[in-house]
């Protein structure tokens, strides 16, 4: 059989879409989801690079059944290699490459600001259809910034009370980070600080309303900019209809308390086949593409492609 060609992006263009996969805690399947989304997109003819951005805790190569490559993100972060394309490793799957995460240098887990911005610029400049970032757990600023720079920030949760709470905590932290960034760019920092001094706002909706009383133009600008923050939600390990419906409940609560929208891409069924393939170090979509969980990845990719098509139509309309 014909061997898959290595994916070697041409320099000088940009990734058409950057997708980040994040969540509030570890052990919820982020790496498995990132790997299988990448495989599904690659199978549909998209040129994809998976980036293990869980700095200091890389395991995406294991999900793909690939040995830890000799060249990793550490080499790029520490400038032993200048171009990020030079650390792309073939996965054996047509159209799919891997940039393995940093494991051999403690500082790589917390790159300096200049290092982080260089990494983001190079990821965005890759000439591929999709760059998919597998993020670390928690609400560290590096994780939030990778999530915010993406065209699709995919929020993963599992149907457990602590996981749902952690998912809310993650997306709220990302939102406030986005709000502070927008305020800094437009020079609204002093005004917002004065509002926050001595006031307790239960939600950003209340803060923006108070801002509108002081400066209607600032409130309108902030509202317009923040509306672009629209996470995509995936519920992993769904066993029951109640588990599936947790996604709708989270979207409703987000709209009520934050006044913003969130897209529910759907559930991934709990499937013993998923964990069998994990133990075998074989991706689910390679080992058993007809399983229930595999079909769920197809539906999630359908949703992402529909969102991209709608965005493209909007850009052409302008």
PDB file of C-alpha atoms in Angstrom:
ATOM      1  CA  UNK A   1       0.000   0.000   0.000  1.00  0.00           C
ATOM      2  CA  UNK A   2       1.050   3.543  -0.673  1.00  0.00           C
ATOM      3  CA  UNK A   3       2.749   5.182   2.297  1.00  0.00           C
ATOM      4  CA  UNK A   4       1.270   8.491   3.532  1.00  0.00           C
ATOM      5  CA  UNK A   5       3.266  11.517   2.467  1.00  0.00           C
ATOM      6  CA  UNK A   6       4.895  13.492   5.299  1.00  0.00           C
ATOM      7  CA  UNK A   7       3.083  16.744   5.924  1.00  0.00           C
ATOM      8  CA  UNK A   8       5.540  19.586   5.222  1.00  0.00           C
ATOM      9  CA  UNK A   9       3.716  22.929   5.190  1.00  0.00           C
ATOM     10  CA  UNK A  10       4.951  25.578   2.806  1.00  0.00           C
ATOM     11  CA  UNK A  11       6.276  28.722   4.525  1.00  0.00           C
ATOM     12  CA  UNK A  12       4.692  32.132   4.126  1.00  0.00           C
ATOM     13  CA  UNK A  13       0.958  31.451   4.466  1.00  0.00           C
ATOM     14  CA  UNK A  14      -1.164  30.925   7.584  1.00  0.00           C
ATOM     15  CA  UNK A  15      -3.184  28.170   9.145  1.00  0.00           C
ATOM     16  CA  UNK A  16      -6.714  28.753   7.923  1.00  0.00           C
ATOM     17  CA  UNK A  17      -8.121  27.738  11.294  1.00  0.00           C
ATOM     18  CA  UNK A  18      -6.542  27.293  14.705  1.00  0.00           C
ATOM     19  CA  UNK A  19      -8.467  24.979  17.054  1.00  0.00           C
ATOM     20  CA  UNK A  20      -7.554  24.674  20.723  1.00  0.00           C
ATOM     21  CA  UNK A  21      -8.872  21.899  22.971  1.00  0.00           C
ATOM     22  CA  UNK A  22      -8.986  22.889  26.643  1.00  0.00           C
ATOM     23  CA  UNK A  23     -10.841  22.302  29.876  1.00  0.00           C
ATOM     24  CA  UNK A  24     -10.800  22.896  33.572  1.00  0.00           C
ATOM     25  CA  UNK A  25      -9.091  19.723  34.766  1.00  0.00           C
ATOM     26  CA  UNK A  26      -6.932  16.839  33.675  1.00  0.00           C
ATOM     27  CA  UNK A  27      -8.123  13.358  32.811  1.00  0.00           C
ATOM     28  CA  UNK A  28     -11.196  14.422  30.818  1.00  0.00           C
ATOM     29  CA  UNK A  29      -9.947  13.238  27.421  1.00  0.00           C
ATOM     30  CA  UNK A  30      -8.615  16.439  25.848  1.00  0.00           C
ATOM     31  CA  UNK A  31      -5.695  14.714  24.139  1.00  0.00           C
ATOM     32  CA  UNK A  32      -7.882  11.902  22.811  1.00  0.00           C
ATOM     33  CA  UNK A  33     -10.359  14.427  21.459  1.00  0.00           C
ATOM     34  CA  UNK A  34      -7.640  16.565  19.836  1.00  0.00           C
ATOM     35  CA  UNK A  35      -6.046  13.493  18.215  1.00  0.00           C
ATOM     36  CA  UNK A  36      -9.280  12.098  16.819  1.00  0.00           C
ATOM     37  CA  UNK A  37     -10.550  15.470  15.586  1.00  0.00           C
ATOM     38  CA  UNK A  38      -7.271  15.834  13.723  1.00  0.00           C
ATOM     39  CA  UNK A  39      -7.619  12.379  12.179  1.00  0.00           C
ATOM     40  CA  UNK A  40     -11.224  13.019  11.116  1.00  0.00           C
ATOM     41  CA  UNK A  41     -10.323  16.341   9.483  1.00  0.00           C
ATOM     42  CA  UNK A  42      -7.310  14.769   7.749  1.00  0.00           C
ATOM     43  CA  UNK A  43      -9.497  11.969   6.409  1.00  0.00           C
ATOM     44  CA  UNK A  44     -11.738  14.592   4.867  1.00  0.00           C
ATOM     45  CA  UNK A  45      -8.813  15.970   2.917  1.00  0.00           C
ATOM     46  CA  UNK A  46      -7.809  18.821   5.234  1.00  0.00           C
ATOM     47  CA  UNK A  47      -4.117  19.315   5.903  1.00  0.00           C
ATOM     48  CA  UNK A  48      -3.743  19.209   9.676  1.00  0.00           C
ATOM     49  CA  UNK A  49      -0.971  19.650  12.237  1.00  0.00           C
ATOM     50  CA  UNK A  50      -1.579  18.565  15.830  1.00  0.00           C
ATOM     51  CA  UNK A  51       0.372  20.651  18.359  1.00  0.00           C
ATOM     52  CA  UNK A  52       0.936  19.239  21.831  1.00  0.00           C
ATOM     53  CA  UNK A  53       0.735  22.510  23.755  1.00  0.00           C
ATOM     54  CA  UNK A  54       0.486  20.777  27.140  1.00  0.00           C
ATOM     55  CA  UNK A  55       3.919  22.171  27.928  1.00  0.00           C
ATOM     56  CA  UNK A  56       5.749  19.932  30.357  1.00  0.00           C
ATOM     57  CA  UNK A  57       3.181  17.117  30.207  1.00  0.00           C
ATOM     58  CA  UNK A  58       3.150  15.981  26.605  1.00  0.00           C
ATOM     59  CA  UNK A  59       1.258  12.798  25.746  1.00  0.00           C
ATOM     60  CA  UNK A  60      -0.376  13.452  22.384  1.00  0.00           C
ATOM     61  CA  UNK A  61       2.150  11.224  20.603  1.00  0.00           C
ATOM     62  CA  UNK A  62       0.974   8.311  22.767  1.00  0.00           C
ATOM     63  CA  UNK A  63      -2.649   8.857  21.685  1.00  0.00           C
ATOM     64  CA  UNK A  64      -1.470   8.590  18.074  1.00  0.00           C
ATOM     65  CA  UNK A  65       0.648   5.503  18.684  1.00  0.00           C
ATOM     66  CA  UNK A  66       3.817   7.410  17.786  1.00  0.00           C
ATOM     67  CA  UNK A  67       7.110   7.136  19.664  1.00  0.00           C
ATOM     68  CA  UNK A  68       8.314  10.366  21.268  1.00  0.00           C
ATOM     69  CA  UNK A  69      10.010  12.196  18.383  1.00  0.00           C
ATOM     70  CA  UNK A  70      13.625  13.292  18.670  1.00  0.00           C
ATOM     71  CA  UNK A  71      12.636  16.870  17.814  1.00  0.00           C
ATOM     72  CA  UNK A  72       9.957  18.442  20.016  1.00  0.00           C
ATOM     73  CA  UNK A  73       8.488  21.802  20.881  1.00  0.00           C
ATOM     74  CA  UNK A  74      11.358  22.277  23.337  1.00  0.00           C
ATOM     75  CA  UNK A  75      13.764  22.615  20.424  1.00  0.00           C
ATOM     76  CA  UNK A  76      11.661  25.404  18.974  1.00  0.00           C
ATOM     77  CA  UNK A  77      10.999  27.208  22.272  1.00  0.00           C
ATOM     78  CA  UNK A  78      14.706  27.147  23.181  1.00  0.00           C
ATOM     79  CA  UNK A  79      15.647  28.254  19.626  1.00  0.00           C
ATOM     80  CA  UNK A  80      17.680  25.186  18.822  1.00  0.00           C
ATOM     81  CA  UNK A  81      15.401  25.109  15.774  1.00  0.00           C
ATOM     82  CA  UNK A  82      14.184  28.356  14.228  1.00  0.00           C
ATOM     83  CA  UNK A  83      11.176  27.277  12.160  1.00  0.00           C
ATOM     84  CA  UNK A  84       8.337  25.360  13.745  1.00  0.00           C
ATOM     85  CA  UNK A  85       7.817  23.386  10.536  1.00  0.00           C
ATOM     86  CA  UNK A  86      11.160  21.673  11.228  1.00  0.00           C
ATOM     87  CA  UNK A  87       9.717  19.863  14.282  1.00  0.00           C
ATOM     88  CA  UNK A  88       6.674  18.427  12.482  1.00  0.00           C
ATOM     89  CA  UNK A  89       6.743  14.629  12.669  1.00  0.00           C
ATOM     90  CA  UNK A  90       4.804  12.347  10.282  1.00  0.00           C
ATOM     91  CA  UNK A  91       2.097  10.318  12.018  1.00  0.00           C
ATOM     92  CA  UNK A  92       1.609   7.646   9.375  1.00  0.00           C
ATOM     93  CA  UNK A  93      -1.808   9.143   8.622  1.00  0.00           C
ATOM     94  CA  UNK A  94      -2.296  10.971   5.352  1.00  0.00           C
ATOM     95  CA  UNK A  95      -2.476  14.787   5.744  1.00  0.00           C
ATOM     96  CA  UNK A  96      -1.710  14.658   9.483  1.00  0.00           C
ATOM     97  CA  UNK A  97       1.477  15.868  11.164  1.00  0.00           C
ATOM     98  CA  UNK A  98       2.433  16.154  14.835  1.00  0.00           C
ATOM     99  CA  UNK A  99       4.424  18.711  16.775  1.00  0.00           C
ATOM    100  CA  UNK A 100       5.255  16.831  19.955  1.00  0.00           C
ATOM    101  CA  UNK A 101       5.196  18.653  23.264  1.00  0.00           C
ATOM    102  CA  UNK A 102       8.058  19.816  25.436  1.00  0.00           C
ATOM    103  CA  UNK A 103       9.139  17.319  28.067  1.00  0.00           C
ATOM    104  CA  UNK A 104      12.866  17.734  28.529  1.00  0.00           C
ATOM    105  CA  UNK A 105      13.159  21.251  29.950  1.00  0.00           C
ATOM    106  CA  UNK A 106      11.302  22.561  32.996  1.00  0.00           C
ATOM    107  CA  UNK A 107      11.282  26.146  31.703  1.00  0.00           C
ATOM    108  CA  UNK A 108       9.336  25.007  28.660  1.00  0.00           C
ATOM    109  CA  UNK A 109       6.268  24.535  30.842  1.00  0.00           C
ATOM    110  CA  UNK A 110       6.219  28.286  31.522  1.00  0.00           C
ATOM    111  CA  UNK A 111       7.686  30.034  28.490  1.00  0.00           C
ATOM    112  CA  UNK A 112       8.521  33.693  28.750  1.00  0.00           C
ATOM    113  CA  UNK A 113       6.179  36.180  27.077  1.00  0.00           C
ATOM    114  CA  UNK A 114       8.437  36.613  24.037  1.00  0.00           C
ATOM    115  CA  UNK A 115       8.741  32.835  23.642  1.00  0.00           C
ATOM    116  CA  UNK A 116       4.979  32.393  23.887  1.00  0.00           C
ATOM    117  CA  UNK A 117       4.244  35.097  21.316  1.00  0.00           C
ATOM    118  CA  UNK A 118       6.812  33.629  18.932  1.00  0.00           C
ATOM    119  CA  UNK A 119       5.181  30.207  19.307  1.00  0.00           C
ATOM    120  CA  UNK A 120       1.715  31.645  18.639  1.00  0.00           C
ATOM    121  CA  UNK A 121       2.939  33.551  15.577  1.00  0.00           C
ATOM    122  CA  UNK A 122       4.569  30.491  14.088  1.00  0.00           C
ATOM    123  CA  UNK A 123       1.535  28.289  14.750  1.00  0.00           C
ATOM    124  CA  UNK A 124      -0.703  30.825  13.030  1.00  0.00           C
ATOM    125  CA  UNK A 125       1.711  31.097  10.091  1.00  0.00           C
ATOM    126  CA  UNK A 126       1.765  27.391   9.230  1.00  0.00           C
ATOM    127  CA  UNK A 127       0.415  26.686   5.760  1.00  0.00           C
ATOM    128  CA  UNK A 128      -2.183  24.094   6.763  1.00  0.00           C
ATOM    129  CA  UNK A 129      -5.953  23.970   6.865  1.00  0.00           C
ATOM    130  CA  UNK A 130      -6.105  23.298  10.609  1.00  0.00           C
ATOM    131  CA  UNK A 131      -3.651  23.626  13.473  1.00  0.00           C
ATOM    132  CA  UNK A 132      -5.096  21.821  16.502  1.00  0.00           C
ATOM    133  CA  UNK A 133      -3.638  22.663  19.924  1.00  0.00           C
ATOM    134  CA  UNK A 134      -3.951  20.179  22.768  1.00  0.00           C
ATOM    135  CA  UNK A 135      -3.794  22.410  25.864  1.00  0.00           C
ATOM    136  CA  UNK A 136      -2.765  21.644  29.416  1.00  0.00           C
ATOM    137  CA  UNK A 137      -5.262  21.578  32.262  1.00  0.00           C
ATOM    138  CA  UNK A 138      -6.063  24.507  34.506  1.00  0.00           C
ATOM    139  CA  UNK A 139      -6.292  28.262  34.081  1.00  0.00           C
ATOM    140  CA  UNK A 140      -2.645  29.258  33.746  1.00  0.00           C
ATOM    141  CA  UNK A 141      -2.195  32.374  31.621  1.00  0.00           C
ATOM    142  CA  UNK A 142      -0.340  30.447  28.920  1.00  0.00           C
ATOM    143  CA  UNK A 143      -3.235  28.011  28.591  1.00  0.00           C
ATOM    144  CA  UNK A 144      -5.792  30.837  28.465  1.00  0.00           C
ATOM    145  CA  UNK A 145      -3.816  32.764  25.864  1.00  0.00           C
ATOM    146  CA  UNK A 146      -3.547  29.720  23.585  1.00  0.00           C
ATOM    147  CA  UNK A 147      -7.303  29.196  23.996  1.00  0.00           C
ATOM    148  CA  UNK A 148      -8.101  32.832  23.212  1.00  0.00           C
ATOM    149  CA  UNK A 149      -5.930  33.091  20.109  1.00  0.00           C
ATOM    150  CA  UNK A 150      -7.829  30.240  18.433  1.00  0.00           C
ATOM    151  CA  UNK A 151     -10.573  30.454  15.846  1.00  0.00           C
ATOM    152  CA  UNK A 152     -12.295  27.634  17.729  1.00  0.00           C
ATOM    153  CA  UNK A 153     -11.770  27.286  21.465  1.00  0.00           C
ATOM    154  CA  UNK A 154     -13.170  23.829  22.228  1.00  0.00           C
ATOM    155  CA  UNK A 155     -14.164  23.441  25.884  1.00  0.00           C
ATOM    156  CA  UNK A 156     -14.284  19.826  27.076  1.00  0.00           C
ATOM    157  CA  UNK A 157     -16.165  18.611  30.127  1.00  0.00           C
ATOM    158  CA  UNK A 158     -17.346  15.281  31.450  1.00  0.00           C
ATOM    159  CA  UNK A 159     -20.755  14.864  33.124  1.00  0.00           C
ATOM    160  CA  UNK A 160     -19.540  15.046  36.717  1.00  0.00           C
ATOM    161  CA  UNK A 161     -20.274  17.929  39.118  1.00  0.00           C
ATOM    162  CA  UNK A 162     -16.612  18.801  39.776  1.00  0.00           C
ATOM    163  CA  UNK A 163     -15.781  18.664  36.069  1.00  0.00           C
ATOM    164  CA  UNK A 164     -18.676  20.984  35.211  1.00  0.00           C
ATOM    165  CA  UNK A 165     -17.569  23.420  37.915  1.00  0.00           C
ATOM    166  CA  UNK A 166     -14.002  23.340  36.613  1.00  0.00           C
ATOM    167  CA  UNK A 167     -15.222  23.913  33.064  1.00  0.00           C
ATOM    168  CA  UNK A 168     -17.139  27.017  34.210  1.00  0.00           C
ATOM    169  CA  UNK A 169     -14.057  28.201  36.071  1.00  0.00           C
ATOM    170  CA  UNK A 170     -11.929  27.737  32.963  1.00  0.00           C
ATOM    171  CA  UNK A 171     -14.227  29.525  30.552  1.00  0.00           C
ATOM    172  CA  UNK A 172     -14.861  32.367  33.029  1.00  0.00           C
ATOM    173  CA  UNK A 173     -11.120  32.843  33.476  1.00  0.00           C
ATOM    174  CA  UNK A 174     -10.669  32.894  29.698  1.00  0.00           C
ATOM    175  CA  UNK A 175     -13.467  35.440  29.358  1.00  0.00           C
ATOM    176  CA  UNK A 176     -12.025  37.800  31.977  1.00  0.00           C
ATOM    177  CA  UNK A 177      -8.611  37.452  30.340  1.00  0.00           C
ATOM    178  CA  UNK A 178     -10.216  38.415  27.035  1.00  0.00           C
ATOM    179  CA  UNK A 179     -11.998  41.362  28.658  1.00  0.00           C
ATOM    180  CA  UNK A 180      -8.762  42.665  30.192  1.00  0.00           C
ATOM    181  CA  UNK A 181      -6.959  42.319  26.863  1.00  0.00           C
ATOM    182  CA  UNK A 182      -9.679  44.256  25.016  1.00  0.00           C
ATOM    183  CA  UNK A 183      -9.776  46.951  27.701  1.00  0.00           C
ATOM    184  CA  UNK A 184      -6.009  47.380  27.480  1.00  0.00           C
ATOM    185  CA  UNK A 185      -6.042  47.658  23.669  1.00  0.00           C
ATOM    186  CA  UNK A 186      -8.790  50.303  23.660  1.00  0.00           C
ATOM    187  CA  UNK A 187      -7.519  52.195  26.703  1.00  0.00           C
ATOM    188  CA  UNK A 188     -10.468  51.394  28.976  1.00  0.00           C
ATOM    189  CA  UNK A 189      -8.377  49.984  31.811  1.00  0.00           C
ATOM    190  CA  UNK A 190      -8.619  53.034  34.111  1.00  0.00           C
ATOM    191  CA  UNK A 191     -12.383  53.292  33.630  1.00  0.00           C
ATOM    192  CA  UNK A 192     -12.975  49.603  34.386  1.00  0.00           C
ATOM    193  CA  UNK A 193     -10.671  49.695  37.402  1.00  0.00           C
ATOM    194  CA  UNK A 194     -12.638  52.610  38.805  1.00  0.00           C
ATOM    195  CA  UNK A 195     -15.886  50.694  38.349  1.00  0.00           C
ATOM    196  CA  UNK A 196     -14.497  47.584  40.022  1.00  0.00           C
ATOM    197  CA  UNK A 197     -13.214  49.553  43.016  1.00  0.00           C
ATOM    198  CA  UNK A 198     -15.773  49.088  45.754  1.00  0.00           C
ATOM    199  CA  UNK A 199     -18.303  47.300  43.513  1.00  0.00           C
ATOM    200  CA  UNK A 200     -19.161  43.631  43.267  1.00  0.00           C
ATOM    201  CA  UNK A 201     -20.537  42.600  39.896  1.00  0.00           C
ATOM    202  CA  UNK A 202     -22.156  39.205  39.723  1.00  0.00           C
ATOM    203  CA  UNK A 203     -21.557  38.935  35.986  1.00  0.00           C
ATOM    204  CA  UNK A 204     -19.887  40.757  33.083  1.00  0.00           C
ATOM    205  CA  UNK A 205     -23.374  41.805  31.954  1.00  0.00           C
ATOM    206  CA  UNK A 206     -23.681  43.954  35.087  1.00  0.00           C
ATOM    207  CA  UNK A 207     -20.192  45.392  34.595  1.00  0.00           C
ATOM    208  CA  UNK A 208     -20.874  46.375  30.972  1.00  0.00           C
ATOM    209  CA  UNK A 209     -24.208  47.941  32.003  1.00  0.00           C
ATOM    210  CA  UNK A 210     -22.418  50.058  34.615  1.00  0.00           C
ATOM    211  CA  UNK A 211     -19.788  50.970  32.041  1.00  0.00           C
ATOM    212  CA  UNK A 212     -22.558  52.112  29.690  1.00  0.00           C
ATOM    213  CA  UNK A 213     -23.734  54.662  32.257  1.00  0.00           C
ATOM    214  CA  UNK A 214     -20.236  56.153  32.394  1.00  0.00           C
ATOM    215  CA  UNK A 215     -19.232  55.808  28.747  1.00  0.00           C
ATOM    216  CA  UNK A 216     -21.811  54.406  26.286  1.00  0.00           C
ATOM    217  CA  UNK A 217     -19.298  54.271  23.444  1.00  0.00           C
ATOM    218  CA  UNK A 218     -16.853  52.243  25.537  1.00  0.00           C
ATOM    219  CA  UNK A 219     -19.613  49.833  26.554  1.00  0.00           C
ATOM    220  CA  UNK A 220     -20.664  49.358  22.924  1.00  0.00           C
ATOM    221  CA  UNK A 221     -17.083  48.726  21.787  1.00  0.00           C
ATOM    222  CA  UNK A 222     -16.451  46.270  24.606  1.00  0.00           C
ATOM    223  CA  UNK A 223     -19.695  44.410  23.906  1.00  0.00           C
ATOM    224  CA  UNK A 224     -18.853  44.094  20.196  1.00  0.00           C
ATOM    225  CA  UNK A 225     -15.332  42.841  20.882  1.00  0.00           C
ATOM    226  CA  UNK A 226     -16.371  40.384  23.578  1.00  0.00           C
ATOM    227  CA  UNK A 227     -19.073  38.884  21.363  1.00  0.00           C
ATOM    228  CA  UNK A 228     -16.266  37.302  19.349  1.00  0.00           C
ATOM    229  CA  UNK A 229     -15.473  35.138  22.385  1.00  0.00           C
ATOM    230  CA  UNK A 230     -17.685  32.154  21.597  1.00  0.00           C
ATOM    231  CA  UNK A 231     -16.447  28.811  22.954  1.00  0.00           C
ATOM    232  CA  UNK A 232     -17.415  25.482  21.404  1.00  0.00           C
ATOM    233  CA  UNK A 233     -18.546  22.883  23.927  1.00  0.00           C
ATOM    234  CA  UNK A 234     -18.066  19.106  23.859  1.00  0.00           C
ATOM    235  CA  UNK A 235     -19.391  16.728  26.535  1.00  0.00           C
ATOM    236  CA  UNK A 236     -17.152  13.681  26.733  1.00  0.00           C
ATOM    237  CA  UNK A 237     -18.059  10.244  28.163  1.00  0.00           C
ATOM    238  CA  UNK A 238     -21.824  10.743  27.867  1.00  0.00           C
ATOM    239  CA  UNK A 239     -23.702   7.660  29.057  1.00  0.00           C
ATOM    240  CA  UNK A 240     -27.299   8.905  29.330  1.00  0.00           C
ATOM    241  CA  UNK A 241     -29.642  11.452  27.821  1.00  0.00           C
ATOM    242  CA  UNK A 242     -29.187  13.493  30.992  1.00  0.00           C
ATOM    243  CA  UNK A 243     -25.429  13.532  30.343  1.00  0.00           C
ATOM    244  CA  UNK A 244     -26.051  14.732  26.792  1.00  0.00           C
ATOM    245  CA  UNK A 245     -28.357  17.489  28.032  1.00  0.00           C
ATOM    246  CA  UNK A 246     -25.691  18.882  30.373  1.00  0.00           C
ATOM    247  CA  UNK A 247     -24.264  20.602  27.310  1.00  0.00           C
ATOM    248  CA  UNK A 248     -27.524  22.469  26.686  1.00  0.00           C
ATOM    249  CA  UNK A 249     -27.709  23.455  30.365  1.00  0.00           C
ATOM    250  CA  UNK A 250     -24.184  24.884  30.276  1.00  0.00           C
ATOM    251  CA  UNK A 251     -24.959  26.901  27.137  1.00  0.00           C
ATOM    252  CA  UNK A 252     -28.129  28.290  28.729  1.00  0.00           C
ATOM    253  CA  UNK A 253     -26.331  29.246  31.945  1.00  0.00           C
ATOM    254  CA  UNK A 254     -23.515  30.912  29.993  1.00  0.00           C
ATOM    255  CA  UNK A 255     -26.028  33.001  28.054  1.00  0.00           C
ATOM    256  CA  UNK A 256     -27.958  33.934  31.221  1.00  0.00           C
ATOM    257  CA  UNK A 257     -25.049  34.967  33.418  1.00  0.00           C
ATOM    258  CA  UNK A 258     -22.541  36.196  30.847  1.00  0.00           C
ATOM    259  CA  UNK A 259     -24.815  37.446  28.088  1.00  0.00           C
ATOM    260  CA  UNK A 260     -22.737  35.594  25.499  1.00  0.00           C
ATOM    261  CA  UNK A 261     -23.223  32.653  23.191  1.00  0.00           C
ATOM    262  CA  UNK A 262     -21.595  29.226  23.230  1.00  0.00           C
ATOM    263  CA  UNK A 263     -21.921  26.524  20.559  1.00  0.00           C
ATOM    264  CA  UNK A 264     -22.663  22.995  21.754  1.00  0.00           C
ATOM    265  CA  UNK A 265     -20.943  20.726  19.235  1.00  0.00           C
ATOM    266  CA  UNK A 266     -22.429  17.661  20.889  1.00  0.00           C
ATOM    267  CA  UNK A 267     -21.538  14.668  23.061  1.00  0.00           C
ATOM    268  CA  UNK A 268     -19.012  11.891  22.651  1.00  0.00           C
ATOM    269  CA  UNK A 269     -20.559   8.614  23.772  1.00  0.00           C
ATOM    270  CA  UNK A 270     -18.971   6.602  26.526  1.00  0.00           C
ATOM    271  CA  UNK A 271     -17.540   3.679  24.587  1.00  0.00           C
ATOM    272  CA  UNK A 272     -15.404   0.828  25.918  1.00  0.00           C
ATOM    273  CA  UNK A 273     -13.833   0.690  22.480  1.00  0.00           C
ATOM    274  CA  UNK A 274     -12.242   4.081  23.124  1.00  0.00           C
ATOM    275  CA  UNK A 275     -10.372   2.812  26.161  1.00  0.00           C
ATOM    276  CA  UNK A 276      -9.399  -0.444  24.457  1.00  0.00           C
ATOM    277  CA  UNK A 277      -7.691   1.542  21.707  1.00  0.00           C
ATOM    278  CA  UNK A 278      -5.995   3.775  24.288  1.00  0.00           C
ATOM    279  CA  UNK A 279      -4.465   0.745  25.937  1.00  0.00           C
ATOM    280  CA  UNK A 280      -3.406  -0.543  22.522  1.00  0.00           C
ATOM    281  CA  UNK A 281      -1.828   2.860  21.697  1.00  0.00           C
ATOM    282  CA  UNK A 282      -3.938   3.075  18.560  1.00  0.00           C
ATOM    283  CA  UNK A 283      -6.214   6.021  17.664  1.00  0.00           C
ATOM    284  CA  UNK A 284      -9.894   5.159  17.806  1.00  0.00           C
ATOM    285  CA  UNK A 285     -10.598   6.437  14.284  1.00  0.00           C
ATOM    286  CA  UNK A 286      -7.845   4.205  12.930  1.00  0.00           C
ATOM    287  CA  UNK A 287      -8.603   1.106  15.012  1.00  0.00           C
ATOM    288  CA  UNK A 288     -12.415   1.177  14.933  1.00  0.00           C
ATOM    289  CA  UNK A 289     -13.862   3.996  12.770  1.00  0.00           C
ATOM    290  CA  UNK A 290     -17.360   2.490  12.959  1.00  0.00           C
ATOM    291  CA  UNK A 291     -17.692   2.661  16.763  1.00  0.00           C
ATOM    292  CA  UNK A 292     -20.234   4.928  18.477  1.00  0.00           C
ATOM    293  CA  UNK A 293     -17.573   7.299  19.768  1.00  0.00           C
ATOM    294  CA  UNK A 294     -15.932   7.484  16.342  1.00  0.00           C
ATOM    295  CA  UNK A 295     -19.229   8.487  14.746  1.00  0.00           C
ATOM    296  CA  UNK A 296     -19.557  11.218  17.382  1.00  0.00           C
ATOM    297  CA  UNK A 297     -16.258  12.720  16.224  1.00  0.00           C
ATOM    298  CA  UNK A 298     -17.697  12.850  12.728  1.00  0.00           C
ATOM    299  CA  UNK A 299     -20.667  14.865  13.970  1.00  0.00           C
ATOM    300  CA  UNK A 300     -18.409  17.260  15.892  1.00  0.00           C
ATOM    301  CA  UNK A 301     -16.276  17.864  12.798  1.00  0.00           C
ATOM    302  CA  UNK A 302     -19.478  18.448  10.808  1.00  0.00           C
ATOM    303  CA  UNK A 303     -20.293  21.209  13.306  1.00  0.00           C
ATOM    304  CA  UNK A 304     -16.849  22.808  13.076  1.00  0.00           C
ATOM    305  CA  UNK A 305     -16.922  22.778   9.271  1.00  0.00           C
ATOM    306  CA  UNK A 306     -20.405  24.312   9.273  1.00  0.00           C
ATOM    307  CA  UNK A 307     -19.188  27.122  11.533  1.00  0.00           C
ATOM    308  CA  UNK A 308     -16.208  27.709   9.248  1.00  0.00           C
ATOM    309  CA  UNK A 309     -18.432  27.772   6.179  1.00  0.00           C
ATOM    310  CA  UNK A 310     -20.712  30.334   7.850  1.00  0.00           C
ATOM    311  CA  UNK A 311     -17.690  32.461   8.791  1.00  0.00           C
ATOM    312  CA  UNK A 312     -16.400  32.302   5.203  1.00  0.00           C
ATOM    313  CA  UNK A 313     -19.777  33.420   3.873  1.00  0.00           C
ATOM    314  CA  UNK A 314     -19.749  36.348   6.307  1.00  0.00           C
ATOM    315  CA  UNK A 315     -16.250  37.371   5.212  1.00  0.00           C
ATOM    316  CA  UNK A 316     -17.264  37.261   1.538  1.00  0.00           C
ATOM    317  CA  UNK A 317     -20.381  39.324   2.306  1.00  0.00           C
ATOM    318  CA  UNK A 318     -18.172  42.072   3.753  1.00  0.00           C
TER     319      UNK A 318
END
